[in-house]
């Protein structure tokens, strides 16, 4: 069975807490199921109408009720509920009201139809769709605090192996935190129906060792690459409508409606995790975004084949 | 015992056969009728029509999801399919079919000749029916001036601000709004009517403590409907003002609140689940005792539990909003409120179990569906407890686990009990028996299909698959589960077709039922099948909860034992 987005394969504190609580809940509900369904099965078999009984028109003894019995099957469930509630309340408060360490990393997450914007306000980094966070260790976890909102409709940030989901709602600020202990790639996707392309609003979280993460941040802070071989593609990019929605730091492109493309060539995927980041896929996406994501808000750019090749080549140089 | 005038007369002769009328006159009779039985049957027929339509929508979705990256339907079409499927099933299948049975049965069970307000009854039916037609007219009329999508595609709970004109141009969302609003008008009318009927039209001797449990449950369900439809209607009007009059209730770009819509919707939406499931409990309360040959165990506890469920269900709505960011305090409160509802629900299951205990259980098709209901409702309740644990809900909310959970309630519990009710009361409604043989095929096929689909649907949710996705990634390990889920739909379809065939066949060729084919105990079996327009020749007088038991066992009447 694939482990990529299994809630029973936790890799961070919030997901671990939920996993342990879920084992308790599963245990209790399984016991209730076994007892009640066992009694039901027994009653159905034991008290079925037997063939011999049909000759006997006598009705079974009529029993109308018993207050003692009613009381017992009221009190026992109440006790179970109290126990389960206390265990749940503990996890609610330990997750939602966890004290924020001073060295926690702040990240602003903004949901868009149909992609993710990530901003690191203290570091000055802006990126899209592929979130990088540092790993901690058990002695010294480094939680990343996500401050979340939406630019349009409701979305939900769900990476099952790291934490439960949290909605991104326009005009409302939500927070959550994640603290993976091991490096790795954690997948997820939008968990709240947000419009036509809800299905391809995928999430990729890269947990890097602190040194790796620092290197990634340093690289993100560089302005966009200026490869002379891609100068023609850059010119096409800058004289078309691309710049009204996309930012490429260090150029006149400063749009905020679409993903920041300053380092798009360094990402593993495009179209919010839908397809691998290859020159061919980039070209196909610029030509017609609906090819991969019908309903994506980026329009067809109506570039000729030559310009398409040039722009795709330029975008691949933006490492 | 001294001879006394019979208090209840069982009409064993069938209704005198009248000469056939021309079809136009027959049609005129149905359209203008204010008879609760005819209106009930129209509700049921109308709901069955929509059940088939919404079922086909579900089938199309299951074809699309059987394999990853399928292109059977476009994302736009898929989004319309799940919106129409959900809206239709809740508002134009669930509500009308349950109101239909209520309309048909309540006056008969309390020994009345009709509902309290027959004209309001007809009005409620026709306004609801118009709402359903309006919803489906959107396929033709929803384009508007924009050439935008034709049927609504905002999901059945239509979260703001996706419903604003910026994100939903055209008129499809307006059709959705109006359809739901009109259905609400009909629901309020019928709910009012049911409460008035059950309180004011009872025959002599039928104290509230002798009311059949079915009628009690319908009082609770109608009371709930009266309370919860108002916020939904208010929200729909606010949404229309937002869309066309420049109001900003839910317009987040102008400072409105998306969360406000969620509160309005779920204060309706959660109790709505109970509005739908309480009538299913109501059927179980009548059918399980009759086929166990025992009185219901703990009648007062059953009434108390039902009323308790009604009240508590009004305080749990935000468990649909655990991931909205309401804060630890609110999440804790709604976790507790949601868990508490398990207690009265448990009481009901235990009382049904105690009713079976020591009985002589006859496994008719009606009883088989009721037994399926008991097991499936138990499981649905337990997955409900899992989801009430809000941290676990943070993971599972909006995933296929939730879809599996509520279909366990809506199909595994409610639809199974509706099938059971058909097998039990069809003879009363039509005068003819359904085939038990075809019924058993229907039961087993549907049971297999149900479990293939909805047992295995929990798994992709646990593996991270969100609901309302038109397709999914191939590398997540979800495909095998989706194949199984989709294959179950085939069995359910065949089962349902057999059910429809059974009803049509029985109408023409079924054995004559007689007044009381199940040897039952409530008043609807004291009149002929189908009952005459006036229901009872003389209004019966009763002395216990099971008047026909008293009649059949004069030496040992119930009235000696009831408390």
Tab-separated table of C-alpha atoms in Angstrom, chain A residues 1-8 14-15 18 21-22 25-26 28-30 32-33 36-50 53-54 56-67 69-70 73-74 77-78 81 84-85 88-89 91-93 95-97 113 151-154 156 158-174 187-200 202-203 273-274 292-295, chain B residues 69 75-76 79 82 153-155 157 159-162 167 251-259 262 292-299 301 323-329 331-332 335-336 339-340 342-343 347 349-351 353-354 356-363 371 374-375 378-379 382 385-386 388-399 459 461-473 475-478 481 519 521 546 549 553 557-558 561-563:
chain	number	residue	atom	x	y	z
A	1	UNK	CA	0.000	0.000	0.000
A	2	UNK	CA	1.307	3.405	-0.939
A	3	UNK	CA	2.458	5.478	2.013
A	4	UNK	CA	2.596	8.857	0.270
A	5	UNK	CA	-0.495	10.443	1.782
A	6	UNK	CA	-1.576	7.892	4.374
A	7	UNK	CA	-2.809	9.452	7.633
A	8	UNK	CA	-1.519	6.331	9.407
A	14	UNK	CA	0.531	17.044	14.891
A	15	UNK	CA	0.041	14.007	12.643
A	18	UNK	CA	-3.767	12.445	15.723
A	21	UNK	CA	-5.623	9.377	19.291
A	22	UNK	CA	-7.069	7.535	16.304
A	25	UNK	CA	-10.806	5.758	18.984
A	26	UNK	CA	-10.479	2.743	16.714
A	28	UNK	CA	-13.109	1.792	21.500
A	29	UNK	CA	-15.341	1.775	18.426
A	30	UNK	CA	-14.167	-1.713	17.456
A	32	UNK	CA	-18.516	-1.410	20.722
A	33	UNK	CA	-19.008	-2.849	17.243
A	36	UNK	CA	-23.353	-4.833	19.763
A	37	UNK	CA	-23.145	-6.649	16.441
A	38	UNK	CA	-22.408	-9.882	18.307
A	39	UNK	CA	-25.555	-9.446	20.401
A	40	UNK	CA	-27.557	-8.554	17.297
A	41	UNK	CA	-26.321	-11.616	15.431
A	42	UNK	CA	-27.027	-13.836	18.414
A	43	UNK	CA	-30.553	-12.462	18.753
A	44	UNK	CA	-31.257	-12.862	15.047
A	45	UNK	CA	-30.129	-16.503	15.025
A	46	UNK	CA	-31.402	-17.536	18.437
A	47	UNK	CA	-34.840	-15.962	18.050
A	48	UNK	CA	-35.502	-16.634	14.381
A	49	UNK	CA	-38.855	-18.105	13.564
A	50	UNK	CA	-38.264	-21.855	13.445
A	53	UNK	CA	-43.099	-22.734	15.401
A	54	UNK	CA	-45.322	-21.998	12.428
A	56	UNK	CA	-47.816	-23.007	16.903
A	57	UNK	CA	-49.841	-19.843	16.549
A	58	UNK	CA	-48.856	-18.697	20.021
A	59	UNK	CA	-47.163	-15.267	20.084
A	60	UNK	CA	-43.906	-14.942	22.095
A	61	UNK	CA	-44.027	-13.372	25.540
A	62	UNK	CA	-44.694	-9.647	25.267
A	63	UNK	CA	-42.168	-7.564	27.173
A	64	UNK	CA	-42.743	-3.845	27.290
A	65	UNK	CA	-39.531	-2.517	28.799
A	66	UNK	CA	-37.420	-2.208	31.887
A	67	UNK	CA	-36.183	0.978	33.514
A	69	UNK	CA	-31.989	-1.936	31.645
A	70	UNK	CA	-32.636	1.449	30.022
A	73	UNK	CA	-27.413	1.280	28.510
A	74	UNK	CA	-27.607	5.011	29.104
A	77	UNK	CA	-22.289	5.042	26.898
A	78	UNK	CA	-22.137	8.276	28.918
A	81	UNK	CA	-18.251	9.506	25.907
A	84	UNK	CA	-13.237	9.826	24.794
A	85	UNK	CA	-14.015	13.513	25.137
A	88	UNK	CA	-9.811	14.393	22.514
A	89	UNK	CA	-9.791	17.731	24.353
A	91	UNK	CA	-5.081	16.781	21.708
A	92	UNK	CA	-7.198	19.744	20.573
A	93	UNK	CA	-5.479	22.075	23.025
A	95	UNK	CA	-2.223	21.122	18.855
A	96	UNK	CA	-4.164	24.359	18.495
A	97	UNK	CA	-2.770	26.198	21.520
A	113	UNK	CA	-7.621	29.192	-7.814
A	151	UNK	CA	-7.138	35.325	-2.452
A	152	UNK	CA	-10.442	34.043	-3.867
A	153	UNK	CA	-12.542	31.048	-2.760
A	154	UNK	CA	-12.160	28.646	0.173
A	156	UNK	CA	-7.824	23.737	2.534
A	158	UNK	CA	-3.900	19.094	3.667
A	159	UNK	CA	-0.649	17.150	3.870
A	160	UNK	CA	-1.837	14.010	5.694
A	161	UNK	CA	1.575	12.814	6.903
A	162	UNK	CA	2.363	16.163	8.552
A	163	UNK	CA	-0.890	17.410	10.104
A	164	UNK	CA	-4.638	17.612	9.781
A	165	UNK	CA	-6.041	20.091	7.315
A	166	UNK	CA	-6.693	23.782	7.868
A	167	UNK	CA	-8.953	25.855	5.638
A	168	UNK	CA	-7.799	28.956	3.802
A	169	UNK	CA	-10.712	31.351	3.833
A	170	UNK	CA	-10.751	34.801	2.263
A	171	UNK	CA	-11.019	37.610	4.773
A	172	UNK	CA	-9.969	35.265	7.601
A	173	UNK	CA	-6.519	34.419	8.989
A	174	UNK	CA	-5.874	30.843	10.135
A	187	UNK	CA	2.469	15.252	-0.707
A	188	UNK	CA	-1.018	16.565	-0.262
A	189	UNK	CA	-3.669	18.552	-2.047
A	190	UNK	CA	-6.431	21.088	-1.619
A	191	UNK	CA	-9.069	19.671	0.731
A	192	UNK	CA	-11.932	22.089	0.134
A	193	UNK	CA	-13.794	22.326	-3.161
A	194	UNK	CA	-12.632	25.623	-4.654
A	195	UNK	CA	-13.763	25.588	-8.282
A	196	UNK	CA	-13.256	23.786	-11.563
A	197	UNK	CA	-9.662	22.655	-11.034
A	198	UNK	CA	-9.876	21.734	-7.345
A	199	UNK	CA	-8.527	18.282	-8.203
A	200	UNK	CA	-5.178	19.484	-9.551
A	202	UNK	CA	-1.609	19.677	-5.423
A	203	UNK	CA	0.758	20.363	-2.527
A	273	UNK	CA	2.318	19.783	-8.956
A	274	UNK	CA	0.372	18.373	-11.906
A	292	UNK	CA	-3.032	20.009	-18.276
A	293	UNK	CA	-5.547	21.920	-16.160
A	294	UNK	CA	-8.904	22.657	-17.773
A	295	UNK	CA	-10.377	25.595	-15.882
B	69	UNK	CA	-6.763	10.742	-14.967
B	75	UNK	CA	-14.059	18.689	-14.772
B	76	UNK	CA	-16.899	21.132	-15.372
B	79	UNK	CA	-18.580	19.346	-10.709
B	82	UNK	CA	-21.829	16.005	-7.740
B	153	UNK	CA	-21.501	23.450	-9.930
B	154	UNK	CA	-20.951	24.919	-6.478
B	155	UNK	CA	-21.439	21.739	-4.434
B	157	UNK	CA	-23.484	23.119	0.470
B	159	UNK	CA	-19.765	27.541	0.171
B	160	UNK	CA	-19.321	31.297	-0.200
B	161	UNK	CA	-17.669	33.024	-1.956
B	162	UNK	CA	-17.671	30.433	-4.742
B	167	UNK	CA	-16.838	32.975	-9.347
B	251	UNK	CA	-18.877	38.861	-0.352
B	252	UNK	CA	-15.407	38.504	1.151
B	253	UNK	CA	-13.915	41.018	-1.264
B	254	UNK	CA	-16.099	43.689	0.334
B	255	UNK	CA	-15.665	42.595	3.940
B	256	UNK	CA	-18.353	39.914	3.982
B	257	UNK	CA	-17.904	36.593	5.762
B	258	UNK	CA	-17.539	33.196	4.137
B	259	UNK	CA	-17.812	31.591	7.578
B	262	UNK	CA	-21.145	27.968	6.717
B	292	UNK	CA	-40.321	-9.966	15.874
B	293	UNK	CA	-43.908	-10.544	17.025
B	294	UNK	CA	-43.240	-8.435	20.142
B	295	UNK	CA	-44.205	-5.010	21.382
B	296	UNK	CA	-41.492	-2.377	21.013
B	297	UNK	CA	-39.174	-2.497	24.013
B	298	UNK	CA	-39.084	0.695	26.090
B	299	UNK	CA	-41.631	2.898	24.329
B	301	UNK	CA	-37.352	5.604	26.372
B	323	UNK	CA	-11.137	22.764	9.908
B	324	UNK	CA	-12.433	26.306	9.521
B	325	UNK	CA	-10.268	27.652	12.320
B	326	UNK	CA	-12.912	28.362	14.964
B	327	UNK	CA	-10.328	27.887	17.726
B	328	UNK	CA	-9.739	25.266	20.385
B	329	UNK	CA	-12.674	26.359	22.580
B	331	UNK	CA	-13.858	22.802	18.583
B	332	UNK	CA	-13.950	21.323	22.086
B	335	UNK	CA	-16.766	17.730	19.907
B	336	UNK	CA	-18.605	17.160	23.190
B	339	UNK	CA	-20.325	12.812	21.083
B	340	UNK	CA	-23.305	13.265	23.416
B	342	UNK	CA	-24.309	9.033	20.480
B	343	UNK	CA	-26.050	8.318	23.810
B	347	UNK	CA	-30.478	3.848	23.373
B	349	UNK	CA	-30.237	0.618	18.884
B	350	UNK	CA	-30.330	-1.173	22.247
B	351	UNK	CA	-34.122	-0.950	22.387
B	353	UNK	CA	-32.054	-5.198	20.025
B	354	UNK	CA	-34.211	-5.810	23.098
B	356	UNK	CA	-35.698	-8.694	18.822
B	357	UNK	CA	-34.639	-10.499	21.998
B	358	UNK	CA	-37.063	-13.263	22.894
B	359	UNK	CA	-39.132	-12.645	19.785
B	360	UNK	CA	-40.029	-14.913	16.905
B	361	UNK	CA	-38.273	-13.214	14.036
B	362	UNK	CA	-39.844	-13.554	10.598
B	363	UNK	CA	-37.315	-12.761	7.874
B	371	UNK	CA	-31.835	-5.896	9.826
B	374	UNK	CA	-29.519	-2.055	12.146
B	375	UNK	CA	-25.998	-3.240	11.313
B	378	UNK	CA	-24.406	0.855	13.944
B	379	UNK	CA	-21.324	1.198	11.729
B	382	UNK	CA	-19.310	4.433	15.008
B	385	UNK	CA	-17.928	8.961	16.641
B	386	UNK	CA	-14.549	8.802	14.902
B	388	UNK	CA	-16.618	13.726	16.185
B	389	UNK	CA	-13.069	13.434	17.521
B	390	UNK	CA	-12.095	16.767	16.004
B	391	UNK	CA	-8.348	16.092	15.603
B	392	UNK	CA	-9.204	12.989	13.600
B	393	UNK	CA	-11.706	15.097	11.673
B	394	UNK	CA	-8.907	17.528	10.778
B	395	UNK	CA	-7.470	14.641	8.803
B	396	UNK	CA	-10.672	13.081	7.496
B	397	UNK	CA	-12.962	16.081	6.973
B	398	UNK	CA	-13.631	16.660	3.296
B	399	UNK	CA	-12.096	13.286	2.411
B	459	UNK	CA	-9.992	3.547	2.552
B	461	UNK	CA	-10.118	8.816	2.519
B	462	UNK	CA	-7.630	7.402	5.025
B	463	UNK	CA	-5.055	7.391	2.219
B	464	UNK	CA	-5.558	11.112	1.621
B	465	UNK	CA	-8.104	11.303	-1.205
B	466	UNK	CA	-10.268	14.436	-0.938
B	467	UNK	CA	-13.911	14.463	-2.062
B	468	UNK	CA	-15.138	16.438	-5.084
B	469	UNK	CA	-12.088	15.771	-7.229
B	470	UNK	CA	-12.937	14.943	-10.851
B	471	UNK	CA	-9.781	12.866	-11.075
B	472	UNK	CA	-6.794	11.857	-8.982
B	473	UNK	CA	-3.073	11.168	-9.215
B	475	UNK	CA	0.818	7.342	-7.770
B	476	UNK	CA	-1.203	7.592	-4.562
B	477	UNK	CA	-2.421	3.999	-4.389
B	478	UNK	CA	-6.095	5.012	-4.649
B	481	UNK	CA	-10.093	1.086	-3.976
B	519	UNK	CA	-50.844	-9.607	11.217
B	521	UNK	CA	-51.128	-3.979	15.266
B	546	UNK	CA	-51.536	-1.630	19.695
B	549	UNK	CA	-53.388	-6.581	19.252
B	553	UNK	CA	-56.137	-10.955	21.906
B	557	UNK	CA	-54.939	-6.751	25.895
B	558	UNK	CA	-51.951	-4.419	25.914
B	561	UNK	CA	-49.383	-3.729	30.764
B	562	UNK	CA	-48.493	-0.399	29.251
B	563	UNK	CA	-46.768	2.183	31.351
